[in-house]
Amino acid sequence: MKFFVRRAIFYVITAWAAVTINFLIPRMMPGDPVAALIAKNQGRLDSSAEQALRVLFGLDSHASVWTQYVQYWRLLLHGNLGLSFSYFPTPVVDVIKQSLPWTIGLVGIATVLSFAIGTLIGAGIGWRRGTWADMLLPVSTFFQAVPYFWLGLLCIALFSVTLGWMPASGSYDRSMVPALTPEFAGSVIRYGTLPALTIVLSSIAGWILGMRNMMVTVSSEDYVTVAHAKGLSERRVMFGYAARNAILPQVSSFALSLGFIVGGTLVMEMVFSYQGIGWALYTAVSNHDYPLMQGCFLMITLAVLVANAVADVVYALLDPRTRQEG
Amino acid sequence: MRTRKLAPLVVGLTAVALAVTACSSGSASSSSSGTTGKGSGAVLTVGMPNGTLTENQSPIIPTGSAAKSLGYAWVIYESLMQVNDIKPLENPTPWLATSVTWNADYTEAKIVARDGVKWSDGQAFTANDIAFTLNLLIKYKAINADFPDQIKSATASGNTVTVDFTQPEYVNQIKLLKQVIVPEHLWKDVDPTTYTDTKPVGTGPYTLQSWTPQAATLVPNPTYWGGTPKVAKLQYSSYNDNNALTTALTTGEAQWGWTFIADYKNTYIAKNPKAFHQVAGGGFGVDVLYLNNEKAPFDNVAFRKALSMVVDREQISQLAGSGVWPAIGSVTGMPSPSGDDWIAPDYKGKKQSVDVNAAKALLKDAGYTWDGSGKLVDPKGAKVTFELVNPAGWNDYLTALDLIKTAAAQLGVDATVNAANQDAWFNDIIPNGNFQATLHWTDGGATPWNMYADVMDGASYVPLGKTATWDFGRYKNDEVTKALADFRGASDDATRKSSLAVVQKHFVDDAPALVIWARPAVAQYSTANYTGFPTDDDPYANPQPTGPQAAQIVMKLTPTK
């Protein structure tokens, strides 16, 4: 029990530090939201609009950083993240609510797929070393090594522009309105396939490699030899004895990678015009949208913290050695 | 050995597997968005590179409105008049107002409201709605982007609204004509700075049918005063960036929009030369190479003029602007065709041309010399060098700077190009004058006033190191300052012409800055399903979908036969 209390205190302190840094970093960036907005419009926004924008964003009055910090905590505890500048006057909470499910849905499914497929393949080729299946390793590493945006653009050029099989951008057919219908679900799946495919392709190598290497180590352990000697079936030895022990490190890195899902894959969202939290964060940073930036950072930090906590707990359950005290 | 032979096979199989997965899910539904159907009944898809949006349909908030950024605000709500940016002062088309008349010094406007117009909820549109909208601008500074602190009062009487301004608005008159009007009965109890207007009620030809974060769909307004629109459905789609929109335009998924396409003739038009078009509207907006008149080497008028004589505007327009931004021929820096009538008689027909020898002769007369290695030396004996600066990533600007650097080398001057941080450029380099030469745009406006004032108005002059809003090059000439003030406040054309002549004379003689190219409103569109867009031969309106002119353009569209 003491173990869990200690961890809990650690996480509370980390969360406080993260929230405070979230508050400070945007304010240390050079530039301001109005200048960024004028830059984005490059001459199409008349210069007389500047004053109006400052009044609109409430930037015409100056509060000290300390006052802002206290205010920030007060609003945060009420679940209020303020109004976004770039999507004025939409509350930051709404912007996040609108984009987060898309990222979690797509990147989440892709990560789970990548983990499941990669671990299976890794277990397979780690078990039967020296066969042709080893070739999968360099092939998958190749896809991980090429820059992701290049892979994405290549897939668009091939499957969308040249062959015309897949849509090039968007999260669902633009003429549709989200609803719980088979057509809409089909559209979401259709539009999500190519981005998901590229994410799986570019991330699977890590899972394959990790699992294969552990399998190689584990399969020379005594208990595996004993299982063989007992005359158990090949399959039983592979999954029940070798893979079961080899998967431990995979599980903890999987829990960690779940935390990074919320960070989103910004590049994927850029390349495929997918509406997600990564894009929202990018918009926030390029527009000096402090409230939205803080909101996104907060979500990402919390997600990583929660994932860390889950990894901690899961590992403690799986491997009793980590729980030993003293 | 066996494994090595198998390697290509595995790669091949992977590729096939990928293709099959893609194919099987791809064939599930074959219709692509927005392009189904031909001729009448087809959806017209308007694309903009604005990313994911949030539900905000307000037509009057200066930023954050999905309706304004994609442009459908202007087919739901309408402006007082339709202005053609090519000749902004000539014959605006009456729209919600049947006439707008100004007094002699442009401090008061009388607006007559159109009869028989209905809001899409059935209520009648009256002059009270116009007065109400203008009073919103007085009451809420945050939404008054066009006339900050300049509207004194707006009162309706009968079908006429009288607007009083605190200063002469000759140079801003089209901003009033372009003002969109909102219904008093729905807006009177809301705070327009935070109202998101999710069920927009306007007078325009279309009404909002559905909205999602990546697209808005609009259908014709059955009670529209101007007749029945012929485009059966409008879909406004948002793409995350210029690349995605370029792909959508070249595949025909989007049929109307605006994004800078480098080498647009090959990348865009060549994909379907019959249907794909790119046209430019007019306007007075230009991009200017600001020269710092208070820092060497540009504190010497002879050097400014010499540089102006060797910079090849035509080449810069072709190479850096992909031909999208037209070169400016006139020595007065006036863009064509909007500025043609505004050129002073002395400079009519006088064209900017590259003349290295004349530039060298001019420098020689001013006391400049060349050292043994051919480098230019100023009259005080110092070698002439300068730095050109613009934010990193602004590629058309940076390419233009490179060409200017090459041009300066012809005079024996070593120039360097510095790609600065965008925030530093905005907050320090530009306002404080910490540059020698930099490219920047000017406001457009209805007359040449904005362009010249942004470059030369002594009223905006502040010393180096203080924040300037315009006149970044610190040009100061009392004669010009007075002429610009006279132009703005004049009550007759003769005064305007003579004031402008003074300004242009000094622009040519003092070369305070170099006008590089015009920046008109440009748009791409496809005539595969609908025709009637503004063309080069019939530029009846600004061709972009994001402005009050959108209502006028959609009413002119007819199905392609």
mmCIF file with all atom_site columns, N, CA and C in Angstrom, chain A residues 174 177, chain B residues 53-59 65-68 70-77 120-121 196-222 232-237:
data_model
loop_
_atom_site.group_PDB
_atom_site.id
_atom_site.type_symbol
_atom_site.label_atom_id
_atom_site.label_alt_id
_atom_site.label_comp_id
_atom_site.label_asym_id
_atom_site.label_entity_id
_atom_site.label_seq_id
_atom_site.pdbx_PDB_ins_code
_atom_site.Cartn_x
_atom_site.Cartn_y
_atom_site.Cartn_z
_atom_site.occupancy
_atom_site.B_iso_or_equiv
_atom_site.pdbx_formal_charge
_atom_site.auth_seq_id
_atom_site.auth_comp_id
_atom_site.auth_asym_id
_atom_site.auth_atom_id
_atom_site.pdbx_PDB_model_num
ATOM 1   N N  . ARG A 1 174 ? -17.103 15.185 -46.780 1.00 0.00 ? 174 ARG A N  1
ATOM 2   C CA . ARG A 1 174 ? -17.437 16.536 -46.374 1.00 0.00 ? 174 ARG A CA 1
ATOM 3   C C  . ARG A 1 174 ? -18.908 16.889 -46.572 1.00 0.00 ? 174 ARG A C  1
ATOM 4   N N  . VAL A 1 177 ? -23.106 14.825 -42.521 1.00 0.00 ? 177 VAL A N  1
ATOM 5   C CA . VAL A 1 177 ? -23.207 15.403 -41.189 1.00 0.00 ? 177 VAL A CA 1
ATOM 6   C C  . VAL A 1 177 ? -23.061 14.242 -40.211 1.00 0.00 ? 177 VAL A C  1
ATOM 7   N N  . LEU B 2 53  ? -12.567 23.844 -38.024 1.00 0.00 ? 53  LEU B N  1
ATOM 8   C CA . LEU B 2 53  ? -13.218 25.059 -37.536 1.00 0.00 ? 53  LEU B CA 1
ATOM 9   C C  . LEU B 2 53  ? -14.141 24.752 -36.375 1.00 0.00 ? 53  LEU B C  1
ATOM 10  N N  . THR B 2 54  ? -14.542 25.806 -35.686 1.00 0.00 ? 54  THR B N  1
ATOM 11  C CA . THR B 2 54  ? -15.536 25.620 -34.633 1.00 0.00 ? 54  THR B CA 1
ATOM 12  C C  . THR B 2 54  ? -16.810 26.346 -35.039 1.00 0.00 ? 54  THR B C  1
ATOM 13  N N  . GLU B 2 55  ? -17.911 25.948 -34.412 1.00 0.00 ? 55  GLU B N  1
ATOM 14  C CA . GLU B 2 55  ? -19.207 26.430 -34.856 1.00 0.00 ? 55  GLU B CA 1
ATOM 15  C C  . GLU B 2 55  ? -19.393 27.898 -34.476 1.00 0.00 ? 55  GLU B C  1
ATOM 16  N N  . ASN B 2 56  ? -19.179 28.785 -35.424 1.00 0.00 ? 56  ASN B N  1
ATOM 17  C CA . ASN B 2 56  ? -19.340 30.217 -35.201 1.00 0.00 ? 56  ASN B CA 1
ATOM 18  C C  . ASN B 2 56  ? -19.718 30.838 -36.541 1.00 0.00 ? 56  ASN B C  1
ATOM 19  N N  . GLN B 2 57  ? -20.956 31.271 -36.672 1.00 0.00 ? 57  GLN B N  1
ATOM 20  C CA . GLN B 2 57  ? -21.425 31.769 -37.965 1.00 0.00 ? 57  GLN B CA 1
ATOM 21  C C  . GLN B 2 57  ? -21.589 33.283 -37.966 1.00 0.00 ? 57  GLN B C  1
ATOM 22  N N  . SER B 2 58  ? -20.952 33.957 -37.006 1.00 0.00 ? 58  SER B N  1
ATOM 23  C CA . SER B 2 58  ? -21.120 35.404 -36.935 1.00 0.00 ? 58  SER B CA 1
ATOM 24  C C  . SER B 2 58  ? -20.477 36.095 -38.133 1.00 0.00 ? 58  SER B C  1
ATOM 25  N N  . PRO B 2 59  ? -21.206 37.015 -38.785 1.00 0.00 ? 59  PRO B N  1
ATOM 26  C CA . PRO B 2 59  ? -20.618 37.705 -39.929 1.00 0.00 ? 59  PRO B CA 1
ATOM 27  C C  . PRO B 2 59  ? -19.863 38.974 -39.539 1.00 0.00 ? 59  PRO B C  1
ATOM 28  N N  . SER B 2 65  ? -14.573 33.368 -36.812 1.00 0.00 ? 65  SER B N  1
ATOM 29  C CA . SER B 2 65  ? -15.842 32.924 -37.360 1.00 0.00 ? 65  SER B CA 1
ATOM 30  C C  . SER B 2 65  ? -15.606 31.975 -38.529 1.00 0.00 ? 65  SER B C  1
ATOM 31  N N  . ALA B 2 66  ? -16.164 30.764 -38.427 1.00 0.00 ? 66  ALA B N  1
ATOM 32  C CA . ALA B 2 66  ? -16.048 29.800 -39.516 1.00 0.00 ? 66  ALA B CA 1
ATOM 33  C C  . ALA B 2 66  ? -16.711 30.359 -40.769 1.00 0.00 ? 66  ALA B C  1
ATOM 34  N N  . ALA B 2 67  ? -17.841 31.030 -40.586 1.00 0.00 ? 67  ALA B N  1
ATOM 35  C CA . ALA B 2 67  ? -18.583 31.560 -41.719 1.00 0.00 ? 67  ALA B CA 1
ATOM 36  C C  . ALA B 2 67  ? -17.754 32.593 -42.482 1.00 0.00 ? 67  ALA B C  1
ATOM 37  N N  . LYS B 2 68  ? -17.031 33.430 -41.748 1.00 0.00 ? 68  LYS B N  1
ATOM 38  C CA . LYS B 2 68  ? -16.234 34.440 -42.427 1.00 0.00 ? 68  LYS B CA 1
ATOM 39  C C  . LYS B 2 68  ? -14.969 33.852 -43.036 1.00 0.00 ? 68  LYS B C  1
ATOM 40  N N  . LEU B 2 70  ? -14.373 30.776 -44.110 1.00 0.00 ? 70  LEU B N  1
ATOM 41  C CA . LEU B 2 70  ? -14.637 29.994 -45.322 1.00 0.00 ? 70  LEU B CA 1
ATOM 42  C C  . LEU B 2 70  ? -15.357 30.829 -46.371 1.00 0.00 ? 70  LEU B C  1
ATOM 43  N N  . GLY B 2 71  ? -16.100 31.840 -45.949 1.00 0.00 ? 71  GLY B N  1
ATOM 44  C CA . GLY B 2 71  ? -16.723 32.742 -46.902 1.00 0.00 ? 71  GLY B CA 1
ATOM 45  C C  . GLY B 2 71  ? -18.236 32.637 -47.005 1.00 0.00 ? 71  GLY B C  1
ATOM 46  N N  . TYR B 2 72  ? -18.861 31.608 -46.372 1.00 0.00 ? 72  TYR B N  1
ATOM 47  C CA . TYR B 2 72  ? -20.307 31.486 -46.571 1.00 0.00 ? 72  TYR B CA 1
ATOM 48  C C  . TYR B 2 72  ? -21.097 32.538 -45.819 1.00 0.00 ? 72  TYR B C  1
ATOM 49  N N  . ALA B 2 73  ? -20.410 33.291 -44.936 1.00 0.00 ? 73  ALA B N  1
ATOM 50  C CA . ALA B 2 73  ? -21.105 34.412 -44.287 1.00 0.00 ? 73  ALA B CA 1
ATOM 51  C C  . ALA B 2 73  ? -21.670 35.352 -45.339 1.00 0.00 ? 73  ALA B C  1
ATOM 52  N N  . TRP B 2 74  ? -20.985 35.452 -46.484 1.00 0.00 ? 74  TRP B N  1
ATOM 53  C CA . TRP B 2 74  ? -21.376 36.453 -47.478 1.00 0.00 ? 74  TRP B CA 1
ATOM 54  C C  . TRP B 2 74  ? -22.390 35.952 -48.500 1.00 0.00 ? 74  TRP B C  1
ATOM 55  N N  . VAL B 2 75  ? -22.835 34.717 -48.367 1.00 0.00 ? 75  VAL B N  1
ATOM 56  C CA . VAL B 2 75  ? -24.002 34.333 -49.162 1.00 0.00 ? 75  VAL B CA 1
ATOM 57  C C  . VAL B 2 75  ? -25.223 34.198 -48.252 1.00 0.00 ? 75  VAL B C  1
ATOM 58  N N  . ILE B 2 76  ? -24.984 34.314 -46.933 1.00 0.00 ? 76  ILE B N  1
ATOM 59  C CA . ILE B 2 76  ? -26.112 34.321 -45.989 1.00 0.00 ? 76  ILE B CA 1
ATOM 60  C C  . ILE B 2 76  ? -26.475 35.771 -45.666 1.00 0.00 ? 76  ILE B C  1
ATOM 61  N N  . TYR B 2 77  ? -25.425 36.543 -45.307 1.00 0.00 ? 77  TYR B N  1
ATOM 62  C CA . TYR B 2 77  ? -25.624 37.956 -45.017 1.00 0.00 ? 77  TYR B CA 1
ATOM 63  C C  . TYR B 2 77  ? -25.143 38.769 -46.207 1.00 0.00 ? 77  TYR B C  1
ATOM 64  N N  . SER B 2 120 ? -34.474 35.612 -43.793 1.00 0.00 ? 120 SER B N  1
ATOM 65  C CA . SER B 2 120 ? -34.869 34.244 -44.134 1.00 0.00 ? 120 SER B CA 1
ATOM 66  C C  . SER B 2 120 ? -35.855 33.652 -43.129 1.00 0.00 ? 120 SER B C  1
ATOM 67  N N  . ASP B 2 121 ? -36.110 34.332 -41.989 1.00 0.00 ? 121 ASP B N  1
ATOM 68  C CA . ASP B 2 121 ? -37.159 33.852 -41.084 1.00 0.00 ? 121 ASP B CA 1
ATOM 69  C C  . ASP B 2 121 ? -38.507 34.518 -41.373 1.00 0.00 ? 121 ASP B C  1
ATOM 70  N N  . THR B 2 196 ? -22.238 33.455 -31.172 1.00 0.00 ? 196 THR B N  1
ATOM 71  C CA . THR B 2 196 ? -21.751 32.592 -32.257 1.00 0.00 ? 196 THR B CA 1
ATOM 72  C C  . THR B 2 196 ? -22.808 32.333 -33.329 1.00 0.00 ? 196 THR B C  1
ATOM 73  N N  . ASP B 2 197 ? -24.012 32.851 -33.177 1.00 0.00 ? 197 ASP B N  1
ATOM 74  C CA . ASP B 2 197 ? -24.985 32.896 -34.267 1.00 0.00 ? 197 ASP B CA 1
ATOM 75  C C  . ASP B 2 197 ? -25.144 31.548 -34.969 1.00 0.00 ? 197 ASP B C  1
ATOM 76  N N  . THR B 2 198 ? -25.387 30.482 -34.183 1.00 0.00 ? 198 THR B N  1
ATOM 77  C CA . THR B 2 198 ? -25.359 29.153 -34.799 1.00 0.00 ? 198 THR B CA 1
ATOM 78  C C  . THR B 2 198 ? -26.534 28.886 -35.734 1.00 0.00 ? 198 THR B C  1
ATOM 79  N N  . LYS B 2 199 ? -27.591 29.691 -35.638 1.00 0.00 ? 199 LYS B N  1
ATOM 80  C CA . LYS B 2 199 ? -28.690 29.553 -36.615 1.00 0.00 ? 199 LYS B CA 1
ATOM 81  C C  . LYS B 2 199 ? -28.808 30.854 -37.397 1.00 0.00 ? 199 LYS B C  1
ATOM 82  N N  . PRO B 2 200 ? -27.913 31.087 -38.344 1.00 0.00 ? 200 PRO B N  1
ATOM 83  C CA . PRO B 2 200 ? -27.858 32.398 -38.992 1.00 0.00 ? 200 PRO B CA 1
ATOM 84  C C  . PRO B 2 200 ? -29.118 32.712 -39.801 1.00 0.00 ? 200 PRO B C  1
ATOM 85  N N  . VAL B 2 201 ? -29.623 33.924 -39.612 1.00 0.00 ? 201 VAL B N  1
ATOM 86  C CA . VAL B 2 201 ? -30.760 34.404 -40.399 1.00 0.00 ? 201 VAL B CA 1
ATOM 87  C C  . VAL B 2 201 ? -30.296 35.650 -41.138 1.00 0.00 ? 201 VAL B C  1
ATOM 88  N N  . GLY B 2 202 ? -30.253 35.556 -42.468 1.00 0.00 ? 202 GLY B N  1
ATOM 89  C CA . GLY B 2 202 ? -29.777 36.674 -43.264 1.00 0.00 ? 202 GLY B CA 1
ATOM 90  C C  . GLY B 2 202 ? -30.714 37.005 -44.380 1.00 0.00 ? 202 GLY B C  1
ATOM 91  N N  . THR B 2 203 ? -30.282 37.936 -45.242 1.00 0.00 ? 203 THR B N  1
ATOM 92  C CA . THR B 2 203 ? -31.116 38.296 -46.388 1.00 0.00 ? 203 THR B CA 1
ATOM 93  C C  . THR B 2 203 ? -30.611 37.634 -47.656 1.00 0.00 ? 203 THR B C  1
ATOM 94  N N  . GLY B 2 204 ? -29.483 36.910 -47.572 1.00 0.00 ? 204 GLY B N  1
ATOM 95  C CA . GLY B 2 204 ? -28.761 36.452 -48.759 1.00 0.00 ? 204 GLY B CA 1
ATOM 96  C C  . GLY B 2 204 ? -29.398 35.314 -49.515 1.00 0.00 ? 204 GLY B C  1
ATOM 97  N N  . PRO B 2 205 ? -28.795 34.948 -50.651 1.00 0.00 ? 205 PRO B N  1
ATOM 98  C CA . PRO B 2 205 ? -29.359 33.931 -51.551 1.00 0.00 ? 205 PRO B CA 1
ATOM 99  C C  . PRO B 2 205 ? -29.320 32.506 -50.992 1.00 0.00 ? 205 PRO B C  1
ATOM 100 N N  . TYR B 2 206 ? -28.557 32.248 -49.936 1.00 0.00 ? 206 TYR B N  1
ATOM 101 C CA . TYR B 2 206 ? -28.467 30.890 -49.406 1.00 0.00 ? 206 TYR B CA 1
ATOM 102 C C  . TYR B 2 206 ? -28.715 30.874 -47.904 1.00 0.00 ? 206 TYR B C  1
ATOM 103 N N  . THR B 2 207 ? -29.142 29.707 -47.417 1.00 0.00 ? 207 THR B N  1
ATOM 104 C CA . THR B 2 207 ? -29.271 29.520 -45.980 1.00 0.00 ? 207 THR B CA 1
ATOM 105 C C  . THR B 2 207 ? -28.464 28.298 -45.583 1.00 0.00 ? 207 THR B C  1
ATOM 106 N N  . LEU B 2 208 ? -28.046 28.274 -44.320 1.00 0.00 ? 208 LEU B N  1
ATOM 107 C CA . LEU B 2 208 ? -27.197 27.194 -43.835 1.00 0.00 ? 208 LEU B CA 1
ATOM 108 C C  . LEU B 2 208 ? -28.037 25.944 -43.615 1.00 0.00 ? 208 LEU B C  1
ATOM 109 N N  . GLN B 2 209 ? -27.611 24.836 -44.255 1.00 0.00 ? 209 GLN B N  1
ATOM 110 C CA . GLN B 2 209 ? -28.346 23.585 -44.069 1.00 0.00 ? 209 GLN B CA 1
ATOM 111 C C  . GLN B 2 209 ? -27.698 22.745 -42.980 1.00 0.00 ? 209 GLN B C  1
ATOM 112 N N  . SER B 2 210 ? -26.390 22.558 -43.067 1.00 0.00 ? 210 SER B N  1
ATOM 113 C CA . SER B 2 210 ? -25.713 21.771 -42.034 1.00 0.00 ? 210 SER B CA 1
ATOM 114 C C  . SER B 2 210 ? -24.305 22.276 -41.866 1.00 0.00 ? 210 SER B C  1
ATOM 115 N N  . TRP B 2 211 ? -23.749 21.971 -40.709 1.00 0.00 ? 211 TRP B N  1
ATOM 116 C CA . TRP B 2 211 ? -22.405 22.432 -40.405 1.00 0.00 ? 211 TRP B CA 1
ATOM 117 C C  . TRP B 2 211 ? -21.637 21.327 -39.707 1.00 0.00 ? 211 TRP B C  1
ATOM 118 N N  . THR B 2 212 ? -20.399 21.096 -40.126 1.00 0.00 ? 212 THR B N  1
ATOM 119 C CA . THR B 2 212 ? -19.491 20.187 -39.421 1.00 0.00 ? 212 THR B CA 1
ATOM 120 C C  . THR B 2 212 ? -18.148 20.901 -39.328 1.00 0.00 ? 212 THR B C  1
ATOM 121 N N  . PRO B 2 213 ? -17.237 20.412 -38.456 1.00 0.00 ? 213 PRO B N  1
ATOM 122 C CA . PRO B 2 213 ? -15.966 21.133 -38.307 1.00 0.00 ? 213 PRO B CA 1
ATOM 123 C C  . PRO B 2 213 ? -15.149 21.216 -39.595 1.00 0.00 ? 213 PRO B C  1
ATOM 124 N N  . GLN B 2 214 ? -15.451 20.392 -40.593 1.00 0.00 ? 214 GLN B N  1
ATOM 125 C CA . GLN B 2 214 ? -14.668 20.500 -41.817 1.00 0.00 ? 214 GLN B CA 1
ATOM 126 C C  . GLN B 2 214 ? -15.476 20.974 -43.025 1.00 0.00 ? 214 GLN B C  1
ATOM 127 N N  . ALA B 2 215 ? -16.780 21.172 -42.898 1.00 0.00 ? 215 ALA B N  1
ATOM 128 C CA . ALA B 2 215 ? -17.534 21.653 -44.047 1.00 0.00 ? 215 ALA B CA 1
ATOM 129 C C  . ALA B 2 215 ? -18.871 22.265 -43.634 1.00 0.00 ? 215 ALA B C  1
ATOM 130 N N  . ALA B 2 216 ? -19.349 23.203 -44.456 1.00 0.00 ? 216 ALA B N  1
ATOM 131 C CA . ALA B 2 216 ? -20.680 23.772 -44.259 1.00 0.00 ? 216 ALA B CA 1
ATOM 132 C C  . ALA B 2 216 ? -21.443 23.598 -45.566 1.00 0.00 ? 216 ALA B C  1
ATOM 133 N N  . THR B 2 217 ? -22.722 23.226 -45.462 1.00 0.00 ? 217 THR B N  1
ATOM 134 C CA . THR B 2 217 ? -23.531 23.025 -46.657 1.00 0.00 ? 217 THR B CA 1
ATOM 135 C C  . THR B 2 217 ? -24.664 24.043 -46.668 1.00 0.00 ? 217 THR B C  1
ATOM 136 N N  . LEU B 2 218 ? -24.861 24.690 -47.829 1.00 0.00 ? 218 LEU B N  1
ATOM 137 C CA . LEU B 2 218 ? -25.883 25.720 -47.927 1.00 0.00 ? 218 LEU B CA 1
ATOM 138 C C  . LEU B 2 218 ? -26.828 25.427 -49.075 1.00 0.00 ? 218 LEU B C  1
ATOM 139 N N  . VAL B 2 219 ? -28.105 25.761 -48.865 1.00 0.00 ? 219 VAL B N  1
ATOM 140 C CA . VAL B 2 219 ? -29.118 25.546 -49.892 1.00 0.00 ? 219 VAL B CA 1
ATOM 141 C C  . VAL B 2 219 ? -29.781 26.886 -50.207 1.00 0.00 ? 219 VAL B C  1
ATOM 142 N N  . PRO B 2 220 ? -30.377 27.012 -51.408 1.00 0.00 ? 220 PRO B N  1
ATOM 143 C CA . PRO B 2 220 ? -30.971 28.289 -51.801 1.00 0.00 ? 220 PRO B CA 1
ATOM 144 C C  . PRO B 2 220 ? -32.053 28.755 -50.827 1.00 0.00 ? 220 PRO B C  1
ATOM 145 N N  . ASN B 2 221 ? -32.113 30.076 -50.678 1.00 0.00 ? 221 ASN B N  1
ATOM 146 C CA . ASN B 2 221 ? -33.130 30.718 -49.854 1.00 0.00 ? 221 ASN B CA 1
ATOM 147 C C  . ASN B 2 221 ? -34.361 30.942 -50.733 1.00 0.00 ? 221 ASN B C  1
ATOM 148 N N  . PRO B 2 222 ? -35.485 30.241 -50.456 1.00 0.00 ? 222 PRO B N  1
ATOM 149 C CA . PRO B 2 222 ? -36.633 30.321 -51.378 1.00 0.00 ? 222 PRO B CA 1
ATOM 150 C C  . PRO B 2 222 ? -37.246 31.716 -51.458 1.00 0.00 ? 222 PRO B C  1
ATOM 151 N N  . ALA B 2 232 ? -27.545 24.559 -57.098 1.00 0.00 ? 232 ALA B N  1
ATOM 152 C CA . ALA B 2 232 ? -28.472 23.834 -56.236 1.00 0.00 ? 232 ALA B CA 1
ATOM 153 C C  . ALA B 2 232 ? -27.972 23.705 -54.811 1.00 0.00 ? 232 ALA B C  1
ATOM 154 N N  . LYS B 2 233 ? -26.659 23.620 -54.633 1.00 0.00 ? 233 LYS B N  1
ATOM 155 C CA . LYS B 2 233 ? -26.118 23.433 -53.299 1.00 0.00 ? 233 LYS B CA 1
ATOM 156 C C  . LYS B 2 233 ? -24.698 23.965 -53.259 1.00 0.00 ? 233 LYS B C  1
ATOM 157 N N  . LEU B 2 234 ? -24.366 24.637 -52.180 1.00 0.00 ? 234 LEU B N  1
ATOM 158 C CA . LEU B 2 234 ? -23.003 25.122 -51.994 1.00 0.00 ? 234 LEU B CA 1
ATOM 159 C C  . LEU B 2 234 ? -22.393 24.353 -50.839 1.00 0.00 ? 234 LEU B C  1
ATOM 160 N N  . GLN B 2 235 ? -21.156 23.881 -51.050 1.00 0.00 ? 235 GLN B N  1
ATOM 161 C CA . GLN B 2 235 ? -20.476 23.228 -49.941 1.00 0.00 ? 235 GLN B CA 1
ATOM 162 C C  . GLN B 2 235 ? -19.138 23.911 -49.716 1.00 0.00 ? 235 GLN B C  1
ATOM 163 N N  . TYR B 2 236 ? -18.940 24.414 -48.514 1.00 0.00 ? 236 TYR B N  1
ATOM 164 C CA . TYR B 2 236 ? -17.683 25.075 -48.173 1.00 0.00 ? 236 TYR B CA 1
ATOM 165 C C  . TYR B 2 236 ? -16.833 24.100 -47.381 1.00 0.00 ? 236 TYR B C  1
ATOM 166 N N  . SER B 2 237 ? -15.707 23.681 -47.961 1.00 0.00 ? 237 SER B N  1
ATOM 167 C CA . SER B 2 237 ? -14.849 22.693 -47.310 1.00 0.00 ? 237 SER B CA 1
ATOM 168 C C  . SER B 2 237 ? -13.582 23.354 -46.813 1.00 0.00 ? 237 SER B C  1
#
